[in-house]
Short mmCIF file of C-alpha atoms in Angstrom, two decimals:
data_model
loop_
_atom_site.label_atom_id
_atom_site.label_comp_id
_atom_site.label_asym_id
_atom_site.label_seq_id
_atom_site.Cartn_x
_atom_site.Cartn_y
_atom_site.Cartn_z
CA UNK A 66 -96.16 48.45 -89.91
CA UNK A 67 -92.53 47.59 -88.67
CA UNK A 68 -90.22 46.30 -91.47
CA UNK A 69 -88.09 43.40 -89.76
CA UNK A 70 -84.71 42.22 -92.34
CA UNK A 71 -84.11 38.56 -91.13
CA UNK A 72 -81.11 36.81 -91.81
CA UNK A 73 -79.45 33.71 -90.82
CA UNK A 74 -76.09 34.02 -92.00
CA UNK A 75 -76.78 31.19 -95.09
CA UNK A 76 -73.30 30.53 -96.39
CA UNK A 77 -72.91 28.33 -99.77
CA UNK A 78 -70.96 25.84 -100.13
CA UNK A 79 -66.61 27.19 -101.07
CA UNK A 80 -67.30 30.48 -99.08
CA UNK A 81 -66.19 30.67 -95.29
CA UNK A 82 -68.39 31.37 -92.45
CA UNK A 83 -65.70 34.39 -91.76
CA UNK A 84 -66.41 35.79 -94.69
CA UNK A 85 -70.56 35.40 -95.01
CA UNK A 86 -70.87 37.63 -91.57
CA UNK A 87 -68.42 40.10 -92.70
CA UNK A 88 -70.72 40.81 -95.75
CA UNK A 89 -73.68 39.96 -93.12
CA UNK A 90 -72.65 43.15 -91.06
CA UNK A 91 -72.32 45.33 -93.97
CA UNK A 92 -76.26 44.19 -94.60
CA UNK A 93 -77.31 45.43 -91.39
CA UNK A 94 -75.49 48.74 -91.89
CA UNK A 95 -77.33 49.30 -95.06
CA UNK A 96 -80.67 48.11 -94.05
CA UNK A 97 -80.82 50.78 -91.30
CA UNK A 98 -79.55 53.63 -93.65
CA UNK A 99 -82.70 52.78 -95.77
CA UNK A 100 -85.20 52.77 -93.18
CA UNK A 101 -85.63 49.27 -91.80
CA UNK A 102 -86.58 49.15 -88.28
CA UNK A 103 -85.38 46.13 -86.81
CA UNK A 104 -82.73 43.42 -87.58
CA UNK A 105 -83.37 39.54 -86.07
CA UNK A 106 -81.72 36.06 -86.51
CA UNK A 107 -82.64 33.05 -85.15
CA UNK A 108 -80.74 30.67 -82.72
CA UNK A 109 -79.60 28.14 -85.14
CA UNK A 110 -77.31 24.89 -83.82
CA UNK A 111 -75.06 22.26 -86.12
CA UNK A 112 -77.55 23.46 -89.02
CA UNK A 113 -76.94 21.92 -92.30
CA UNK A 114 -76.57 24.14 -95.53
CA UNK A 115 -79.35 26.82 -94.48
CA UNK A 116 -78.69 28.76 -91.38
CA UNK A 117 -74.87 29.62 -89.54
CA UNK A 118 -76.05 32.19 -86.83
CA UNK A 119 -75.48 29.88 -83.37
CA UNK A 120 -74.62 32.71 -81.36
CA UNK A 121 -77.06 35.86 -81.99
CA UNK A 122 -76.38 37.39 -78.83
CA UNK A 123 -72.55 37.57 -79.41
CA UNK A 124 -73.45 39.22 -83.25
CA UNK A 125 -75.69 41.71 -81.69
CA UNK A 126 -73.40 43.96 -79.65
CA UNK A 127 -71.02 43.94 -82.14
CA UNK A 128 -73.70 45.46 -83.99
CA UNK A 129 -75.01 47.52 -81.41
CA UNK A 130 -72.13 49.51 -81.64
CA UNK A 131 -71.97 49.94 -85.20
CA UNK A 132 -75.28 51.21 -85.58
CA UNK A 133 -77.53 53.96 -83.51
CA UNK A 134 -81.09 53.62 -84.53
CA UNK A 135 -81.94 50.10 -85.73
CA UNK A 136 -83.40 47.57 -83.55
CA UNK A 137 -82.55 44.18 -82.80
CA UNK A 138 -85.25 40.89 -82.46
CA UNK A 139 -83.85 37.76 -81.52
CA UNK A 140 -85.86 35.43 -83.94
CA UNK A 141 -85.77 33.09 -81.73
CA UNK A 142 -84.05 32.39 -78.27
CA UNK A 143 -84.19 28.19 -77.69
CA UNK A 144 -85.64 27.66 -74.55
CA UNK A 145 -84.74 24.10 -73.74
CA UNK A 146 -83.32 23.84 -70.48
CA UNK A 147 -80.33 22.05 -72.41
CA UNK A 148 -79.78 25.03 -75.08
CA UNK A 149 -80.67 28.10 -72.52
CA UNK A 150 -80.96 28.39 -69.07
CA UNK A 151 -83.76 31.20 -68.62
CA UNK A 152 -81.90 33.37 -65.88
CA UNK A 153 -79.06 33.35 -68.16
CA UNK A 154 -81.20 34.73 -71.16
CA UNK A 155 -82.67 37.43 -68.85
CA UNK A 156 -79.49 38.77 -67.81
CA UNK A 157 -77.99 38.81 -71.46
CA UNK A 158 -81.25 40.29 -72.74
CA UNK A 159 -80.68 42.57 -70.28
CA UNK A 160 -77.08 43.30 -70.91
CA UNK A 161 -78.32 43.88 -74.82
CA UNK A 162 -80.46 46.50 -73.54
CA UNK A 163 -77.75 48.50 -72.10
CA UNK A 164 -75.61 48.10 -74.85
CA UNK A 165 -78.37 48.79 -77.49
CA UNK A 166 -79.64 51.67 -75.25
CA UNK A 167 -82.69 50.28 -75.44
CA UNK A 168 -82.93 48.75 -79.34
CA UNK A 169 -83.13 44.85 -78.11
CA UNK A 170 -86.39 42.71 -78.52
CA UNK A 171 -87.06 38.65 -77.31
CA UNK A 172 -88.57 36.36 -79.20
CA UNK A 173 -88.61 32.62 -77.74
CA UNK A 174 -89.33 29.42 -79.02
CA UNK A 175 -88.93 25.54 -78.39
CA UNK A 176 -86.58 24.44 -81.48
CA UNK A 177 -87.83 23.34 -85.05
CA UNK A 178 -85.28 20.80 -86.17
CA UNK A 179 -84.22 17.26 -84.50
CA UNK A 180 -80.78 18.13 -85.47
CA UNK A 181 -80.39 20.65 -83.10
CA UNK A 182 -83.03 19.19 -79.86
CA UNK A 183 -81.33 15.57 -80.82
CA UNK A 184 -77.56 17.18 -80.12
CA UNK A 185 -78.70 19.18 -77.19
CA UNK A 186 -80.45 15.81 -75.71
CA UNK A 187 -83.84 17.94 -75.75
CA UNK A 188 -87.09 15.37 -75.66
CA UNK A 189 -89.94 17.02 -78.08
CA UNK A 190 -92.24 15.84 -75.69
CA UNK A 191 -90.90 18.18 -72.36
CA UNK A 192 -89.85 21.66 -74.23
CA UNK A 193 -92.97 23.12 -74.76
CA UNK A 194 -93.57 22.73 -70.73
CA UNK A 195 -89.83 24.04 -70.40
CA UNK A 196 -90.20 26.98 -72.93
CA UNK A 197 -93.71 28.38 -71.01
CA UNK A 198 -91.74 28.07 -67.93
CA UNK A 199 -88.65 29.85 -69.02
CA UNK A 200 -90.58 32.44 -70.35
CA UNK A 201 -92.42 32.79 -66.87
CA UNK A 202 -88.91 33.23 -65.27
CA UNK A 203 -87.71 35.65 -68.03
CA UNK A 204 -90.75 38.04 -67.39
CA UNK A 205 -90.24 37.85 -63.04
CA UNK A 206 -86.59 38.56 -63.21
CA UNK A 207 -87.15 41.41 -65.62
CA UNK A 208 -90.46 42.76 -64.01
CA UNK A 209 -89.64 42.22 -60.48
CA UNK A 210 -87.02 43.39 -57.78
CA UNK A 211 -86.86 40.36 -55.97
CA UNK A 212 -88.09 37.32 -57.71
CA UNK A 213 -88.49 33.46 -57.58
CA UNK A 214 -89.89 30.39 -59.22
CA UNK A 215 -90.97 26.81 -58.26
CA UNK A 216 -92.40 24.75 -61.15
CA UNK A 217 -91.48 21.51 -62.88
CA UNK A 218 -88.06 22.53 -64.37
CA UNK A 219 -87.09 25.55 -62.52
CA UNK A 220 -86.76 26.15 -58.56
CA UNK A 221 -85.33 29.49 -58.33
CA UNK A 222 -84.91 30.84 -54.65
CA UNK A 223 -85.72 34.83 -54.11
CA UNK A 224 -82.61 36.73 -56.13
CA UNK A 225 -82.75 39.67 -57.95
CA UNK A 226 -81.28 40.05 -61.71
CA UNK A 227 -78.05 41.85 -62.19
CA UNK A 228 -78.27 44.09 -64.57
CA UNK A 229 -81.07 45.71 -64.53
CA UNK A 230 -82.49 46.45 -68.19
CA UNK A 231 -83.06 49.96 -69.40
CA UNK A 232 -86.57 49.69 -71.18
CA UNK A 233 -89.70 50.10 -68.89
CA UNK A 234 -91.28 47.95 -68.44
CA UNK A 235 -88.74 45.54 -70.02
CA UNK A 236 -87.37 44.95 -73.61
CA UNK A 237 -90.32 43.74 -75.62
CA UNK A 238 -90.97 39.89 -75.78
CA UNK A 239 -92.50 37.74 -77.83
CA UNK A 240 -93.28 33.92 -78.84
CA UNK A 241 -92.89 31.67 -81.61
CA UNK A 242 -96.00 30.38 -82.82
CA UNK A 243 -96.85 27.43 -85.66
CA UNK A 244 -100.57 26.78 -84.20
CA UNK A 245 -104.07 28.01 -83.58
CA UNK A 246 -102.92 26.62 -79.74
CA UNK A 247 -99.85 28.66 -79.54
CA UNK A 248 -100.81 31.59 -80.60
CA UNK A 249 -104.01 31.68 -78.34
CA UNK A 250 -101.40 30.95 -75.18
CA UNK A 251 -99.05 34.09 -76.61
CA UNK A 252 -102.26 36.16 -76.29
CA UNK A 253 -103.46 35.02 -73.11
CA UNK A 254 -99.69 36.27 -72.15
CA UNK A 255 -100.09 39.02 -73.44
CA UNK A 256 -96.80 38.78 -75.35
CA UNK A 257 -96.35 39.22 -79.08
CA UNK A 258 -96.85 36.18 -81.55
CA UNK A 259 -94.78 35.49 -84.85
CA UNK A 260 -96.50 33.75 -86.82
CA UNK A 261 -96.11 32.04 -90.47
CA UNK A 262 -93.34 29.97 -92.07
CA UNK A 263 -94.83 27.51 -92.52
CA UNK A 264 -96.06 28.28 -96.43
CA UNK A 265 -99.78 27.74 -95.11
CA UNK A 266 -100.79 30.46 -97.17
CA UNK A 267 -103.14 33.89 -96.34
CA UNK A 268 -105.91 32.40 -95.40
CA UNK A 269 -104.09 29.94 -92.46
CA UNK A 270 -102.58 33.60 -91.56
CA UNK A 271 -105.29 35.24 -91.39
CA UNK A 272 -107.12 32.60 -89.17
CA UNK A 273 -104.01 32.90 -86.51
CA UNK A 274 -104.57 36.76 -86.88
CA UNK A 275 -108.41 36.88 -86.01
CA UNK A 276 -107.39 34.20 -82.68
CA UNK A 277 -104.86 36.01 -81.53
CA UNK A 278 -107.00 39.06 -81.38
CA UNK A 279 -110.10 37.08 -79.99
CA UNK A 280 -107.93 35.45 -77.20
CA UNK A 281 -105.93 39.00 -76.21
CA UNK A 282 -109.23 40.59 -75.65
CA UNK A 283 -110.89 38.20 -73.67
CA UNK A 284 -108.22 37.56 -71.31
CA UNK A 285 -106.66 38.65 -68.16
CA UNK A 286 -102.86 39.64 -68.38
CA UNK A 287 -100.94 39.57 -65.01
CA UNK A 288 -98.04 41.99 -67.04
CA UNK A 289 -98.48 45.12 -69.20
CA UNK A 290 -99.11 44.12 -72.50
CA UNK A 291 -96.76 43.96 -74.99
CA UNK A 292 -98.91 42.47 -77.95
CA UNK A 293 -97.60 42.45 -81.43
CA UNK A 294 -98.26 40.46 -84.92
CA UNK A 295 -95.79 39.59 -86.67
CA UNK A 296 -95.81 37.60 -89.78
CA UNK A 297 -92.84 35.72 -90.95
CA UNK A 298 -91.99 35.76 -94.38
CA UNK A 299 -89.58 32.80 -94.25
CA UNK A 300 -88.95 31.55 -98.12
CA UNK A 301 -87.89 35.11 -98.63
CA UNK A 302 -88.13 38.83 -99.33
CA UNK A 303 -86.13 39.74 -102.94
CA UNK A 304 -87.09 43.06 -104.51
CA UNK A 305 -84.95 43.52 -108.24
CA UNK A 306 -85.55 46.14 -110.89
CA UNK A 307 -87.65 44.00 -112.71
CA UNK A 308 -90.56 41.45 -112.55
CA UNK A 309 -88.32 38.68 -114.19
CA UNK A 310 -85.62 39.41 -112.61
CA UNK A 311 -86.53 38.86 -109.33
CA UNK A 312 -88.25 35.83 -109.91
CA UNK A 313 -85.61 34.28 -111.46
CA UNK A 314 -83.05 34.46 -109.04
CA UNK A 315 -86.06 33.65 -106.60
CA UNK A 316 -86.46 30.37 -107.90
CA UNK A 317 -83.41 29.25 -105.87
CA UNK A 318 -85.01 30.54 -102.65
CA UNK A 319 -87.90 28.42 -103.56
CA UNK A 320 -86.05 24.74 -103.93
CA UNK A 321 -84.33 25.53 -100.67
CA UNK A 322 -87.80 25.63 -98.83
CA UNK A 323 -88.29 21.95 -99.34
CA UNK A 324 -85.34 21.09 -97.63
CA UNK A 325 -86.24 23.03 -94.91
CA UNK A 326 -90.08 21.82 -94.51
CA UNK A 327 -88.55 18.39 -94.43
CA UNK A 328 -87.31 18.69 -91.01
CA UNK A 329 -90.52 19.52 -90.21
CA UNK A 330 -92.31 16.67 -91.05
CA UNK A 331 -89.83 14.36 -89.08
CA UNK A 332 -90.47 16.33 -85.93
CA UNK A 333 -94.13 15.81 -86.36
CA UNK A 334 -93.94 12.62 -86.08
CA UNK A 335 -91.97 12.57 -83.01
CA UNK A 336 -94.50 14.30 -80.46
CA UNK A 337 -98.16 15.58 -80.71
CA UNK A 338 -96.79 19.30 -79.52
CA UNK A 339 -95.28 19.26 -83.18
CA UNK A 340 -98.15 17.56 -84.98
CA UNK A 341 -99.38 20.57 -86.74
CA UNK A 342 -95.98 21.24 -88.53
CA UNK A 343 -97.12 18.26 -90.53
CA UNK A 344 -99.24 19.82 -92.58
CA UNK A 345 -96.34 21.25 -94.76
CA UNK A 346 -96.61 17.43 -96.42
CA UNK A 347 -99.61 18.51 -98.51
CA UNK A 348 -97.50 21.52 -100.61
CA UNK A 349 -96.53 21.34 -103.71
CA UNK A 350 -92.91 23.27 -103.29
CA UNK A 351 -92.61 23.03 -107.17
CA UNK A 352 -95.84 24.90 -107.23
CA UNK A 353 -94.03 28.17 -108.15
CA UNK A 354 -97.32 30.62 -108.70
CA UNK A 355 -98.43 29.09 -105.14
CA UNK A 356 -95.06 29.55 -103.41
CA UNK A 357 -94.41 33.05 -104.79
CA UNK A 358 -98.29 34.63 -104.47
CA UNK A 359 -100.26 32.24 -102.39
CA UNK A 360 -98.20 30.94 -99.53
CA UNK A 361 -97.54 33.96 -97.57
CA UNK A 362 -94.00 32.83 -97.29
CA UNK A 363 -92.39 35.19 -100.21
CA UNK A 364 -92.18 38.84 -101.47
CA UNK A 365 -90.96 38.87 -104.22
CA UNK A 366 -91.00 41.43 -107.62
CA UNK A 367 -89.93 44.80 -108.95
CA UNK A 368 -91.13 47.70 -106.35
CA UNK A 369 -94.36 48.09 -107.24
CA UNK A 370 -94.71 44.00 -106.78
CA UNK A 371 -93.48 44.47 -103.69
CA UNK A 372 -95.78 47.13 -102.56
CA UNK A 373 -98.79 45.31 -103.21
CA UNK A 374 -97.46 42.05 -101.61
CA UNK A 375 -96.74 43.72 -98.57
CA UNK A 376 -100.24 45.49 -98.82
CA UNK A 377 -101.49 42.13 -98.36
CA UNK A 378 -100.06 41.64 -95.00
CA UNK A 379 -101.22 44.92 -93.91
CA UNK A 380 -105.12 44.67 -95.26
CA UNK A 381 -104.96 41.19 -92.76
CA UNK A 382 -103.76 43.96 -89.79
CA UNK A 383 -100.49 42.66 -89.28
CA UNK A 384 -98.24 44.93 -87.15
CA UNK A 385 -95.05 43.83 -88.17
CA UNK A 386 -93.11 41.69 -90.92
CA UNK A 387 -90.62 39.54 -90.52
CA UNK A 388 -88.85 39.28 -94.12
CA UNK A 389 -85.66 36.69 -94.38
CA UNK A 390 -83.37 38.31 -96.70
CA UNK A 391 -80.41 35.77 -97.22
CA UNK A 392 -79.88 32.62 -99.60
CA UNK A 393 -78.70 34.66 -102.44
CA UNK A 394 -75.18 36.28 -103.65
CA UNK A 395 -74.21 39.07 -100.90
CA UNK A 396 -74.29 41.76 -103.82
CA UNK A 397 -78.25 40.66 -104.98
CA UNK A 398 -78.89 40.67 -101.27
CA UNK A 399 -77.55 44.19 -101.16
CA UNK A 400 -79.62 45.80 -104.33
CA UNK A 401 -82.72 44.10 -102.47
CA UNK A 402 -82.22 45.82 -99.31
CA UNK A 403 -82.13 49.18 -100.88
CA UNK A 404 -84.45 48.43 -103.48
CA UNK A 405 -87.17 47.77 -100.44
CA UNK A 406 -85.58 50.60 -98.38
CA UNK A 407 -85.30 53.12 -100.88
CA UNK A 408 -89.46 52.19 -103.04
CA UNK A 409 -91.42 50.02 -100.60
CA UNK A 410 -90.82 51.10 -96.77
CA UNK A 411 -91.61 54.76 -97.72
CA UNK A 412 -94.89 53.77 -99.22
CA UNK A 413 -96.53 52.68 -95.91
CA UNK A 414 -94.19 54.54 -93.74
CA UNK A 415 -94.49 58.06 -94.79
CA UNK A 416 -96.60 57.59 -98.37
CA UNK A 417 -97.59 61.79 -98.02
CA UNK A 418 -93.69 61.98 -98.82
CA UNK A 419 -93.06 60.08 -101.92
CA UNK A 420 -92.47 61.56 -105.25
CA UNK A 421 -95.23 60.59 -107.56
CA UNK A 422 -94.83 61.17 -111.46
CA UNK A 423 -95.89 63.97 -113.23
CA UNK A 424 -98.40 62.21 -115.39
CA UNK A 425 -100.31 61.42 -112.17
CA UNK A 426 -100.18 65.10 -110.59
CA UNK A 427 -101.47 66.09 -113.83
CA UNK A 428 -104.31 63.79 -113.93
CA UNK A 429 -105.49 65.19 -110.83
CA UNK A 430 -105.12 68.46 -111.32
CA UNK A 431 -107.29 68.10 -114.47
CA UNK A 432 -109.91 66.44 -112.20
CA UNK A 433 -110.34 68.50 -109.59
CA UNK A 434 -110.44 71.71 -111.87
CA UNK A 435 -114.30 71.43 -112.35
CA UNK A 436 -115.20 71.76 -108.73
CA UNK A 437 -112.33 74.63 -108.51
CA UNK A 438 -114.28 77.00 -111.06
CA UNK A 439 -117.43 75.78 -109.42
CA UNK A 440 -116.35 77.60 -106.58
CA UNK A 441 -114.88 80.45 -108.44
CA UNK A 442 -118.65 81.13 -109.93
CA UNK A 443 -120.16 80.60 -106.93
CA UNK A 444 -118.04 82.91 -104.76
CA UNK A 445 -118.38 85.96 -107.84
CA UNK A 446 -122.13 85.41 -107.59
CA UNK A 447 -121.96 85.90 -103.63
CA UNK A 448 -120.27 89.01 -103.64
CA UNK A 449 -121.26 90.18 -106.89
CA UNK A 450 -121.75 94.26 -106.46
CA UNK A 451 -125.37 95.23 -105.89
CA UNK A 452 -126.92 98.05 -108.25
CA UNK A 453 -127.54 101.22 -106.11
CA UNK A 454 -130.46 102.34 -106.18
CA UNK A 455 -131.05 105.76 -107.29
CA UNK A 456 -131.25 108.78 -104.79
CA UNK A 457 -134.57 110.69 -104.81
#
């Protein structure tokens, strides 16, 4: 399993923008010296209160250069024809990959929140048809030489994409997915799907899980595969030395969710591509033993919570996950990342390595000591000397 930090840059209210990436950046640092694989943010325009990272792919080299093993997701590219023109996200994904030599990743996605599709003049009835056919552009210009495109919102003559990116066959995409539709049409692509956010619980995962797999199997990709799962855990990942620790500082991650979910039911009830996001009114956000255990949308505990919780994801055969880490003071945010880094990655990473306590090495040396002597008698019984027998 790949461990994904995922921040948007939340900045509360008296502290500057300036001064929420600065401590940002020295996140990133730290989450690759503890062993996270990949850092993502998401495209997020005149947000409100919750997310300040508008320009990911002008963070990202920055980081790029600051770090040498750490990947980078973008969680997710906007592919309105209003917010991104598709040629112009292949070249800069492209551009990334140099830069990163070879550490960048794609994820796309339509837009969640009328704030930003209402200021771009985006209709939630055209983006979904504009999003499959950006990403069909994206994958030619990367894939091909010489490409081109006719469709309904892109006529692209024959060109060929300057630069060229480093990773063969290209950087790895994937596609934002909130349905049992969209996730079928990211297999059938044979692209990777992030899925979750949407507080659904394990059991809604699960079900986009077993579809995904169903659909990449029985399908017919014109690309190489690049299938992933990865399962977003969007209210929040905070790992503190204790149980009630954690929780408690949790508990403000958890009242920002309903703000969040609201936008979601307003775009539901905009266009039928968004319908299913309308499920989110049936929650009960002050539900804390659902929204911390149930939902699939938190990790949250001392280490050993954490392990298990993330245990979870992995029994369900998800590949990677996607934890937000933000929405609390920069230095909390900080003991969290190596708290994870330094207890919980290890433990599905490399679990031969870790340390375990004496009491427990004990214990099994005690236990296996029975079939030990068992083998002791029966190897002294084997080659137990023979009497001679007397010479006549």
């Amino acid at each position: 399993m790949r461990f994904i930090f995922m921040s948007e840059g939340e900045t509360p209210a008296g502290h500057t923008h300036e001064h929420r990436y600065r401590e940002l950046i020295d996140e990133v640092l730290l989450a690759e010296e503890v062993g996270f694989d990949a850092f993502g943010t998401s495209e997020q325009h005149v947000a409100i209160g919750t997310a300040t990272t508008s320009a990911p792919e002008v963070i990202y080299p920055y980081l790029m250069a600051r770090t040498s093993r750490i990947r980078f997701i973008h969680l997710v590219t906007l592919l309105p024809t209003r917010i991104n023109h598709a040629l112009r996200v292949a070249e800069r994904l492209a551009t990334e990959d140099i830069l990163s030599n070879g550490r960048v990743e794609l994820g796309v996605g339509r837009g969640n929140t009328t704030l930003a599709l209402r200021a771009f003049e985006v209709s939630p009835s055209e983006n979904k048809a504009q999003q499959l056919e950006g990403l069909e552009v994206i994958r030619r210009a990367l894939h091909n030489d010489i490409f081109s495109f006719v469709g309904e919102h892109y006529k692209i003559p024959p060109r060929s994409l300057v630069p060229k990116a480093i990773q063969a066959p290209c950087p790895p995409i994937h596609m934002a997915t909130g349905s049992p539709e969209s996730v079928r049409a990211a297999a059938e692509l044979g692209v990777g799907a992030i899925m979750g956010g949407f507080y659904l619980g394990f059991e809604f995962l699960e079900n986009m899980l077993h579809i995904y797999d169903e659909a990449l199997a029985g399908a017919t990709h014109t690309y190489p595969l690049q299938a992933e799962k990865l399962a977003v855990v969007s209210g929040g990942m905070h790992c503190a030395e204790t149980r009630d620790e954690a929780i408690n500082l949790a508990r403000t991650l958890t009242e920002s969710v309903a703000l969040s979910t609201d936008a979601y039911q307003r775009l539901s009830k905009l266009s039928s591509d968004y319908q299913y996001m309308g499920a989110v009114k049936d929650l009960d956000f002050h539900d804390e033993r659902y929204m911390l255990e149930d939902s699939a949308g938190f990790i949250v505990g001392d280490p050993d919570d954490c392990i298990a919780q993330v245990q979870r994801f992995a029994d369900l055969g998800v590949d990677s996950l996607v934890m937000r880490i933000d929405g609390l003071p920069h230095r909390e945010l900080m003991k969290s990342i190596e708290l994870f880094g330094k207890y919980v990655i290890p433990k599905f990473k490399n679990p031969g390595a870790v340390v375990r306590s004496s009491g427990e090495i004990l214990d099994d040396i005690r236990a296996a000591r029975p079939a030990h002597y068992a083998e002791v008698e029966a190897f002294e019984a084997a080659h137990k000397p023979q009497p001679v027998a007397p010479s006549k």
